Each structure stands twice: as structure tokens, then as C-alpha cells.
Amino acid sequence: MRKNQILQLLNDNRGRVQGLRVQASADATEVTVYVYDVIVTDDWWGGVSAAAFVQALASITADVIHLRINSPGGDVFAARAMETAVRGHSAKVIAHVDGVAASAASFLMLAADEVEITDGAFVMIHKAWSFAMGNADELKETANLLDAVDASLVRTYAKETGQDEADIAAWMAAETWFSSADAIEKGFAHRLAGSDAGANASAWNLSAYSNAPAPKQPVTPPTAPADSSAAPTPPAASGDPIFRVPDLAAMKRRLDLSHRL
């Protein structure tokens, strides 16, 4: 049986995070809301709860809200409640992906009017998880619920990014991590942030996920070869992303096959 990944995220990252913070500008015309934690239904375990976020947002009367996100994801229904609050607020909401907007945090991000992403940050989408036990009928009900959740996420991502639903479904099935450049190209973000916000994806323990990017390591200068006549190995192109968008055609074939089984 698959382990409960949301609890794993909470346990793995306990003590690493800053949670929910709200900070107003000097003239109170702009407010910054920080979601720097796992998204949860109830903050008894820690994390940013939907109730705390929605209450904080409702108290804001500023003209502009900066929603700064560095979250490995969390509970899909809690994030949906937070998304609804963002969409319903009268202020202009600008989302800033400071480190990572993974899983549930990725569609919270898309509720904003504008999305900008820091160079080196990531956006991740995947199929919904659950932790279930019971008889065959109860497990089938859970599977049906997960299918319904995935379908709703596909529609949201497709509507907000302009991408084809089949492409979105394939990316979700593959647990796809988009670099900042890929996120902009695929419509998950509008622009690159002007400066590094100081947060990064490597601050998180992302081992609950299958394809999470490895933390960046310091670059060690190459040692000169003993044989000076030996040709040095050319360096990799600096613009190459850590993860590339998967082959959609191959993933669609895999999805079609799984549906026929």
C-alpha cells in the first residue's frame, strides 16, 4: 500500500518552513501573503491551513495582493478552498513562485491574475494522491474520487494555461517538473521575476515525490588533465534545464494503453 505522501511531506519538512505570513506595505495599498509551507486542511499537524489562509485573505482591503509561494503542495481540497478565496477577492492578485509551486500549490498559483516565477524555481503537476483502506467497494469509490479530482485539475490547468487537456493529463501522469523557462513557455507563468526572492526549491525535502529535482550542488572547477595534449571535455550548455518536458506522444500512448487494460 502506498504511504501517505502528505504526512510524509509534513514530517520530512518539519522545522524547515515559515508557514503563513501577512505583511502590509507602509501605505497599506499592497499586502504580501506568504505561503511557505505544506497546504493542509487543519494546521494541527503544521502547515498552512485553508481556514487560516481564507480568514487572512478576507481581512485584506488593499488594492494589490502579492501571493508569494514556496510550497511542496498538500491537500487538494484545502488548496481548492484557498484558490476560491483568491479568485473571489476584489484586489489584483500577483503570484510569485519564489522556490517551488508543487502539486496543490500549482493551481493555487494559477488563481492569481498574474504569475511570475523566479529563475531556478519550479512548478510541478501530478495525479492526485490518497491514502485509503477498506473493502473492494470502498477502494473503488476512492479510485473514482481520484479520477474525478484529476479530471477537474486537468480542466483547471488547461483553462489557465491554454494547453491541450490531453497534454495536461500526460504531464500529470508523468509527475512533470517545469523549470522557470518551461513554466513560462507552457503558460503556467507569465514572466520571469526581476530578482531572486531568496527562496529555492532545494530548501525542501521533496523525497515524497518521484521526479523531484535534485538540490543544486556547488560547481567544482575541473582539474587539468595530466596529458596536456588531451582535449578537454566541453562543458554542458548553461541553459539546459534540470528536467525537460517529457515526450507527450509517448506518454499519451501509455495512457491510452492503460485505459484499455
Coordinates of C-alpha atoms in Angstrom, one line a residue:
M1 CA 0.0 0.0 0.0
R2 CA 1.3 3.4 -0.9
K3 CA 2.3 5.6 2.1
N4 CA 0.5 8.9 2.9
Q5 CA 2.6 11.4 1.0
I6 CA 1.0 14.5 2.6
L7 CA 2.0 13.3 6.0
Q8 CA 5.5 12.4 4.7
L9 CA 5.8 16.0 3.3
L10 CA 4.8 17.4 6.7
N11 CA 7.2 15.1 8.7
D12 CA 10.1 15.5 6.3
N13 CA 9.9 19.3 6.3
R14 CA 9.0 20.0 9.9
G15 CA 11.1 22.9 11.2
R16 CA 12.2 24.0 7.7
V17 CA 9.3 26.4 7.0
Q18 CA 7.9 29.8 7.8
G19 CA 4.2 29.0 7.4
L20 CA 1.6 31.6 6.6
R21 CA 2.6 35.3 7.0
V22 CA 0.9 38.5 6.0
Q23 CA 2.8 41.8 5.6
A24 CA 1.3 45.1 4.6
S25 CA 3.2 47.9 2.8
A26 CA 3.8 51.2 4.6
D27 CA 0.8 52.9 2.9
A28 CA -1.3 49.7 3.2
T29 CA -2.2 49.8 -0.6
E30 CA -0.3 46.5 -1.1
V31 CA -0.2 43.4 1.1
T32 CA 2.1 40.4 0.7
V33 CA 0.9 36.9 1.8
Y34 CA 3.5 34.2 2.2
V35 CA 2.5 30.6 1.6
Y36 CA 5.8 29.0 2.6
D37 CA 4.6 25.6 3.9
V38 CA 2.7 22.4 3.1
I39 CA -1.0 23.1 2.4
V40 CA -3.3 21.4 4.9
T41 CA -7.0 21.2 5.9
D42 CA -6.2 21.5 9.6
D43 CA -3.0 23.1 10.9
W44 CA -2.9 20.8 13.9
W45 CA 0.0 18.9 12.1
G46 CA 1.5 22.2 11.0
G47 CA 1.4 23.7 7.5
V48 CA -0.8 26.5 6.1
S49 CA -4.5 25.6 6.6
A50 CA -7.3 26.7 4.3
A51 CA -9.1 28.2 7.2
A52 CA -6.2 30.4 8.3
F53 CA -5.5 31.5 4.7
V54 CA -9.1 32.3 3.8
Q55 CA -9.6 34.3 7.0
A56 CA -6.3 36.2 6.4
L57 CA -7.3 37.0 2.8
A58 CA -10.8 38.2 3.8
S59 CA -9.3 40.7 6.2
I60 CA -7.2 42.4 3.4
T61 CA -8.6 45.6 1.9
A62 CA -5.6 46.5 -0.1
D63 CA -5.7 47.1 -3.9
V64 CA -2.9 44.6 -4.7
I65 CA -2.0 41.3 -3.0
H66 CA 1.3 39.7 -3.7
L67 CA 0.9 35.9 -3.1
R68 CA 4.4 34.6 -2.6
I69 CA 4.6 30.8 -2.9
N70 CA 7.3 28.3 -1.9
S71 CA 5.3 25.2 -1.2
P72 CA 5.7 21.5 -1.9
G73 CA 1.9 21.1 -2.1
G74 CA -0.5 19.3 0.1
D75 CA -4.3 18.7 0.4
V76 CA -6.1 19.2 -2.8
F77 CA -9.4 20.3 -1.2
A78 CA -7.8 22.7 1.1
A79 CA -6.0 24.3 -1.9
R80 CA -9.3 24.5 -3.8
A81 CA -10.8 26.5 -0.9
M82 CA -7.8 28.8 -1.0
E83 CA -8.0 29.1 -4.7
T84 CA -11.7 30.1 -4.5
A85 CA -10.8 32.8 -1.9
V86 CA -8.1 34.2 -4.3
R87 CA -10.4 34.2 -7.3
G88 CA -13.2 35.9 -5.3
H89 CA -11.1 38.7 -3.8
S90 CA -11.5 42.2 -5.2
A91 CA -7.8 43.0 -5.2
K92 CA -5.4 42.4 -8.1
V93 CA -3.5 39.3 -7.1
I94 CA 0.0 38.7 -8.3
A95 CA 1.5 35.2 -7.6
H96 CA 5.3 34.9 -7.2
V97 CA 6.8 31.5 -7.3
D98 CA 9.8 32.0 -5.1
G99 CA 11.1 28.5 -4.9
V100 CA 8.5 25.8 -5.8
A101 CA 4.8 25.6 -6.5
A102 CA 4.3 21.8 -6.5
S103 CA 1.1 19.8 -6.6
A104 CA -1.7 21.6 -4.8
A105 CA 0.3 24.9 -4.8
S106 CA 0.4 24.9 -8.6
F107 CA -3.3 25.5 -9.1
L108 CA -3.4 27.9 -6.1
M109 CA -0.8 29.9 -8.0
L110 CA -3.0 29.9 -11.2
A111 CA -5.9 31.6 -9.3
A112 CA -3.9 34.8 -9.4
D113 CA -4.4 37.5 -12.1
E114 CA -0.7 37.3 -12.9
V115 CA 2.1 34.8 -12.2
E116 CA 5.8 35.4 -12.2
I117 CA 8.5 32.9 -11.4
T118 CA 12.0 33.2 -10.1
D119 CA 14.8 31.9 -12.2
G120 CA 15.7 28.5 -10.7
A121 CA 12.2 27.9 -9.3
F122 CA 9.9 25.0 -10.3
V123 CA 6.2 24.3 -10.9
M124 CA 5.1 20.6 -10.6
I125 CA 1.8 18.9 -11.6
H126 CA 0.8 15.3 -11.0
K127 CA -2.1 13.0 -10.5
A128 CA -3.9 13.2 -7.1
W129 CA -2.9 11.0 -4.2
S130 CA -4.9 9.4 -1.5
F131 CA -4.5 7.2 1.5
A132 CA -7.3 4.6 1.7
M133 CA -8.2 1.3 3.4
G134 CA -11.3 -0.8 3.4
N135 CA -13.0 -3.4 1.2
A136 CA -13.0 -3.6 -2.6
D137 CA -16.1 -1.4 -3.0
E138 CA -14.7 1.3 -0.7
L139 CA -11.4 1.3 -2.5
K140 CA -13.2 1.6 -5.9
E141 CA -15.0 4.6 -4.5
T142 CA -11.7 6.2 -3.6
A143 CA -10.3 5.4 -7.1
N144 CA -13.4 7.0 -8.7
L145 CA -12.9 10.1 -6.5
L146 CA -9.3 10.4 -7.6
D147 CA -10.4 10.1 -11.2
A148 CA -12.9 12.9 -10.7
V149 CA -10.2 15.1 -8.9
D150 CA -7.8 14.5 -11.7
A151 CA -10.4 15.5 -14.3
S152 CA -11.1 18.7 -12.5
L153 CA -7.4 19.5 -12.3
V154 CA -6.9 18.9 -16.0
R155 CA -9.7 21.3 -16.8
T156 CA -8.3 24.0 -14.5
Y157 CA -4.8 23.7 -15.8
A158 CA -6.0 23.6 -19.4
K159 CA -8.2 26.7 -19.0
E160 CA -5.5 28.7 -17.2
T161 CA -2.6 27.8 -19.5
G162 CA -4.2 27.3 -22.8
Q163 CA -2.6 23.9 -23.2
D164 CA -4.5 20.9 -24.6
E165 CA -6.2 18.7 -22.0
A166 CA -4.6 15.6 -23.4
D167 CA -1.1 17.2 -22.9
I168 CA -2.0 18.2 -19.4
A169 CA -3.2 14.7 -18.5
A170 CA 0.0 13.2 -19.8
W171 CA 2.2 15.7 -17.8
M172 CA 0.2 14.9 -14.7
A173 CA 0.6 11.2 -15.2
A174 CA 4.4 11.6 -15.5
E175 CA 4.7 14.0 -12.5
T176 CA 6.2 16.8 -14.5
W177 CA 8.5 19.4 -13.0
F178 CA 8.6 22.6 -15.1
S179 CA 11.7 24.8 -14.9
S180 CA 11.1 28.6 -14.9
A181 CA 11.6 28.7 -18.6
D182 CA 9.3 25.7 -19.2
A183 CA 6.6 27.2 -16.9
I184 CA 6.5 30.4 -18.9
E185 CA 6.6 28.6 -22.3
K186 CA 3.7 26.3 -21.3
G187 CA 1.6 29.1 -19.9
F188 CA 1.9 28.3 -16.1
A189 CA 3.6 31.7 -15.6
H190 CA 3.5 35.0 -17.4
R191 CA 7.1 36.2 -16.8
L192 CA 10.4 35.8 -15.1
A193 CA 10.8 37.6 -11.8
G194 CA 13.1 40.6 -11.8
S195 CA 15.2 39.4 -8.9
D196 CA 15.8 36.3 -6.8
A197 CA 13.4 36.4 -3.8
G198 CA 15.7 34.3 -1.6
A199 CA 13.7 31.1 -1.6
N200 CA 14.6 28.0 -3.5
A201 CA 13.2 24.5 -4.2
S202 CA 16.3 22.8 -2.6
A203 CA 15.2 24.1 0.8
W204 CA 12.5 21.4 0.8
N205 CA 12.8 17.7 1.3
L206 CA 10.9 16.5 -1.7
S207 CA 11.5 12.8 -1.4
A208 CA 7.8 12.1 -1.2
Y209 CA 7.8 12.7 -5.0
S210 CA 9.2 10.5 -7.7
N211 CA 10.8 13.0 -10.0
A212 CA 11.7 16.0 -7.8
P213 CA 14.8 18.0 -8.9
A214 CA 18.0 17.3 -7.1
P215 CA 19.3 20.1 -4.9
K216 CA 21.8 22.3 -6.8
Q217 CA 25.4 21.4 -5.9
P218 CA 28.3 23.9 -6.0
V219 CA 30.3 23.7 -9.2
T220 CA 33.9 22.4 -8.7
P221 CA 36.4 23.7 -11.3
P222 CA 37.7 20.9 -13.5
T223 CA 41.1 19.5 -12.8
A224 CA 43.6 20.0 -15.7
P225 CA 44.3 16.6 -17.4
A226 CA 47.7 15.1 -16.8
D227 CA 48.3 14.8 -20.5
S228 CA 48.2 18.4 -21.7
S229 CA 47.6 17.2 -25.2
A230 CA 44.3 15.7 -24.2
A231 CA 41.3 17.6 -25.4
P232 CA 39.1 18.9 -22.6
T233 CA 35.5 17.8 -22.4
P234 CA 33.3 20.6 -23.5
P235 CA 31.0 21.9 -20.7
A236 CA 27.3 21.3 -20.8
A237 CA 25.2 24.2 -22.1
S238 CA 24.4 26.5 -19.2
G239 CA 20.8 27.0 -20.4
D240 CA 19.9 23.3 -20.2
P241 CA 17.0 22.7 -17.6
I242 CA 17.5 20.1 -14.9
F243 CA 14.3 18.4 -16.1
R244 CA 12.9 18.5 -19.6
V245 CA 9.2 18.3 -20.5
P246 CA 8.6 14.6 -21.3
D247 CA 7.7 13.2 -24.7
L248 CA 4.0 13.8 -24.9
A249 CA 3.4 11.3 -27.7
A250 CA 5.0 8.5 -25.7
M251 CA 3.0 9.4 -22.6
K252 CA -0.3 9.5 -24.5
R253 CA 0.4 6.1 -25.9
R254 CA 1.0 4.8 -22.4
L255 CA -2.2 6.4 -21.1
D256 CA -4.3 5.0 -24.0
L257 CA -2.9 1.6 -23.2
S258 CA -3.6 1.8 -19.5
H259 CA -7.2 2.8 -20.2
R260 CA -7.7 -0.3 -22.3
L261 CA -6.4 -2.6 -19.6

